[in-house]
Coordinates of C-alpha atoms in Angstrom, one line a residue:
Chain A
G12 CA 0.1 0.1 0.0
N13 CA 1.0 3.9 -0.3
S14 CA 2.8 5.1 2.5
V15 CA 5.3 8.2 3.3
T16 CA 8.3 7.9 5.7
Q17 CA 9.8 11.1 6.9
M18 CA 13.3 12.1 8.7
E19 CA 12.4 12.0 12.6
G20 CA 12.9 15.1 14.6
P21 CA 13.2 16.9 16.3
V22 CA 15.3 19.2 14.2
T23 CA 17.0 22.5 16.0
L24 CA 18.5 25.2 14.0
S25 CA 20.0 28.5 14.2
E26 CA 18.1 31.2 12.5
E27 CA 19.4 32.0 8.9
A28 CA 20.7 28.1 8.7
F29 CA 19.7 26.1 5.6
L30 CA 16.9 23.8 6.3
T31 CA 16.4 20.1 4.8
I32 CA 13.9 17.7 5.8
N33 CA 13.8 14.3 4.1
C34 CA 10.4 12.6 2.6
T35 CA 10.3 9.4 0.6
Y36 CA 7.2 7.6 -0.4
T37 CA 5.8 4.5 -1.7
A38 CA 2.9 4.5 -4.1
T39 CA 1.2 2.9 -7.1
G40 CA 0.3 5.1 -9.7
Y41 CA 1.0 8.6 -10.0
P42 CA 0.2 10.5 -6.4
S43 CA 0.2 14.1 -5.7
L44 CA 2.7 15.0 -3.2
F45 CA 2.2 17.4 -0.5
W46 CA 3.8 19.4 2.4
Y47 CA 1.9 20.7 5.5
V48 CA 3.0 22.6 8.3
Q49 CA 1.4 22.8 11.6
Y50 CA 1.8 25.6 14.3
P51 CA 1.3 24.6 18.1
G52 CA -2.3 24.4 19.0
E53 CA -3.3 24.9 15.3
G54 CA -4.9 23.0 12.6
L55 CA -2.8 21.9 9.3
Q56 CA -1.9 24.4 6.9
L57 CA -1.0 23.8 3.0
L58 CA 2.7 24.7 2.4
L59 CA 3.3 23.5 -1.1
K60 CA 2.3 20.9 -3.6
A61 CA 3.3 19.0 -6.8
T62 CA 1.1 16.8 -8.9
K63 CA 3.7 15.1 -11.2
A64 CA 7.3 14.0 -11.6
D65 CA 9.6 17.0 -11.8
D66 CA 7.3 19.5 -10.7
K67 CA 8.7 22.0 -8.0
G68 CA 6.5 23.1 -5.5
S69 CA 7.3 26.4 -3.6
N70 CA 6.1 28.9 -1.2
K71 CA 7.5 31.5 1.7
G72 CA 10.8 30.5 0.7
F73 CA 10.3 26.8 1.2
E74 CA 11.1 24.5 -2.1
A75 CA 10.5 20.7 -3.0
T76 CA 10.9 18.6 -5.9
Y77 CA 8.7 15.7 -6.7
R78 CA 11.8 13.1 -7.7
K79 CA 9.9 10.0 -9.4
E80 CA 13.3 8.4 -9.9
T81 CA 14.5 8.5 -6.1
T82 CA 10.8 8.7 -4.8
S83 CA 11.4 11.7 -2.7
F84 CA 10.0 15.0 -1.8
H85 CA 12.4 16.7 0.0
L86 CA 11.9 20.1 1.7
E87 CA 14.2 22.5 1.8
K88 CA 14.4 26.4 2.8
G89 CA 17.7 28.3 2.4
S90 CA 17.4 30.7 5.4
V91 CA 15.1 29.5 8.4
Q92 CA 13.5 32.2 10.6
V93 CA 12.2 31.7 14.3
S94 CA 8.9 31.7 13.0
D95 CA 9.1 28.9 11.0
S96 CA 9.1 26.6 14.3
A97 CA 6.3 24.4 13.7
V98 CA 5.9 20.9 12.9
Y99 CA 5.9 19.8 9.1
F100 CA 4.1 16.7 7.7
C101 CA 4.8 15.3 4.3
A102 CA 1.6 13.4 2.6
L103 CA 0.7 12.2 -0.5
L104 CA -2.6 11.6 -2.3
G105 CA -3.2 8.5 -4.4
G106 CA -4.2 8.8 -8.2
G107 CA -7.4 7.6 -9.3
S108 CA -10.1 7.3 -7.1
Q109 CA -8.2 7.5 -3.6
G110 CA -9.4 10.8 -2.0
N111 CA -7.3 10.3 1.4
L112 CA -4.2 11.6 2.0
I113 CA -1.6 9.7 4.0
F114 CA 0.8 11.3 6.1
G115 CA 4.3 11.0 7.4
K116 CA 4.6 11.3 11.2
G117 CA 5.8 15.1 11.4
T118 CA 9.2 16.3 11.9
K119 CA 9.5 19.1 14.9
L120 CA 11.7 22.1 13.6
S121 CA 13.0 24.5 16.3
V122 CA 14.9 27.3 15.1
K123 CA 16.8 29.3 18.0
P124 CA 17.4 33.5 17.4
Chain B
D11 CA -13.3 33.7 1.2
A12 CA -14.2 31.8 4.6
G13 CA -11.8 29.0 5.2
V14 CA -13.0 25.3 6.6
T15 CA -14.6 25.7 9.9
Q16 CA -15.1 23.6 12.6
S17 CA -17.3 23.7 15.8
P18 CA -16.8 23.3 19.1
T19 CA -13.2 23.9 19.2
H20 CA -12.6 21.9 22.5
L21 CA -14.7 19.2 23.9
I22 CA -14.5 16.9 27.3
K23 CA -16.4 14.0 27.2
T24 CA -16.7 10.7 29.5
R25 CA -16.1 6.9 28.3
G26 CA -19.5 5.6 26.9
Q27 CA -20.8 9.1 26.0
Q28 CA -21.6 10.1 22.2
V29 CA -19.9 13.2 20.5
T30 CA -20.7 15.4 17.4
L31 CA -18.4 17.5 15.7
R32 CA -19.3 19.9 12.9
C33 CA -17.2 21.2 9.7
S34 CA -18.5 23.6 6.8
P35 CA -16.3 23.4 3.9
K36 CA -14.2 26.2 2.1
S37 CA -16.4 27.9 0.0
G38 CA -16.6 26.2 -3.3
H39 CA -15.8 23.1 -2.1
D40 CA -18.3 20.1 -2.3
T41 CA -16.2 17.1 -0.3
V42 CA -15.5 16.5 3.2
S43 CA -12.6 14.4 5.0
W44 CA -12.4 13.5 8.2
Y45 CA -9.0 12.8 10.1
Q46 CA -8.0 12.1 13.8
Q47 CA -4.4 13.0 14.8
A48 CA -3.4 11.6 18.0
L49 CA -0.5 13.6 20.2
G50 CA 2.5 13.6 18.5
Q51 CA 1.3 11.6 15.3
G52 CA 0.2 12.2 11.6
P53 CA -3.3 12.5 10.8
Q54 CA -5.4 9.3 10.2
F55 CA -8.0 9.4 7.6
I56 CA -11.5 8.4 8.6
F57 CA -13.5 8.7 5.7
Q58 CA -14.6 11.1 3.0
Y59 CA -18.0 12.2 1.9
Y60 CA -19.4 13.4 -1.4
E61 CA -22.6 13.9 -2.7
E62 CA -24.0 13.2 0.8
E63 CA -22.7 9.5 0.7
E64 CA -19.6 8.0 2.3
R65 CA -17.2 7.6 -0.4
Q66 CA -14.2 6.1 1.2
R67 CA -13.3 5.0 5.0
G68 CA -10.2 4.4 6.8
N69 CA -9.6 1.7 9.0
F70 CA -11.9 3.0 12.0
P71 CA -14.5 1.1 13.7
D72 CA -18.2 1.8 13.1
R73 CA -18.5 3.7 16.0
F74 CA -17.4 6.4 14.3
S75 CA -20.1 7.7 11.4
G76 CA -20.6 10.6 9.6
H77 CA -23.3 12.7 7.6
Q78 CA -23.1 15.4 5.0
F79 CA -25.8 17.9 4.3
P80 CA -27.1 19.5 1.0
N81 CA -25.2 22.7 1.7
Y82 CA -21.6 20.3 1.7
S83 CA -21.1 20.9 5.6
S84 CA -20.7 17.6 7.3
E85 CA -20.6 16.1 10.8
L86 CA -18.6 13.4 12.5
N87 CA -20.2 11.0 15.1
V88 CA -18.4 9.2 17.5
N89 CA -20.5 6.6 19.9
A90 CA -19.4 4.8 23.1
L91 CA -16.1 7.0 23.5
L92 CA -13.3 5.4 24.5
L93 CA -10.3 7.1 26.4
G94 CA -8.0 6.1 23.1
D95 CA -10.7 8.5 21.1
S96 CA -9.0 11.7 22.7
A97 CA -7.2 13.2 19.8
L98 CA -7.7 16.3 17.5
Y99 CA -9.9 15.8 14.9
L100 CA -9.4 17.6 11.8
C101 CA -11.8 18.3 8.7
A102 CA -10.6 18.9 5.2
S103 CA -12.4 20.3 2.1
S104 CA -11.9 19.6 -1.7
L105 CA -13.3 19.9 -4.9
K106 CA -14.4 16.8 -6.3
G107 CA -13.0 16.0 -10.3
S108 CA -10.8 19.3 -10.1
G109 CA -7.9 16.8 -11.1
Q110 CA -5.5 17.8 -7.7
E111 CA -8.3 17.7 -5.1
T112 CA -6.0 19.6 -2.8
Q113 CA -7.3 19.3 0.8
Y114 CA -7.6 22.2 3.0
F115 CA -8.1 21.6 6.8
G116 CA -9.8 23.6 9.6
P117 CA -8.4 24.4 12.8
G118 CA -9.8 21.1 14.3
T119 CA -11.6 20.0 17.2
R120 CA -9.9 18.7 20.1
L121 CA -11.4 15.8 22.1
L122 CA -10.5 14.9 25.4
V123 CA -12.3 11.7 27.0
L124 CA -12.3 11.1 30.7

């Protein structure tokens, strides 16, 4: 079945450091891939998405590229801020009639000033 | 443009009770999905409603049921509550047939079962 594996956290960085959160997936067909962010005590916010191989999703300085050959969708940001502290979830939406998102376990990011 | 809204924000129940959670989708969306997020975990899919019918279901017992109304809003009902049902319940809405069906989430309802 479909699954998502994320690097385990927590990840602690200093402000302006480079961020990478690894995400790999297993899926049949052609899934869409997503990164969601969850701030403390809140729901999930869509951060970025990619719907086909080689697509790059980007938003608020974050980027991720859909790599079919390595079944990966790693999240990157060149210079993190304290306000980026949150939990990040990688997710996939299977193709066809599959309407459910499958999430990774989440990676908690803490950015120190 | 109103996003996804959920009510109530917090709820405390005791074991064996029943609970109803409510969700209004983002304007223009017709599909509602429900997820359960236990503390420190990723969300788990409960079920999805479209055209007032349950279209897909995750690995949850029959104690979890739902409904979708003609205005696309939805309810999640949980009967015979267990301590393990304590979680954040998230509603997500999307537009069926849009080709991408990106799901947008509400703020969630935090349920505590004592």
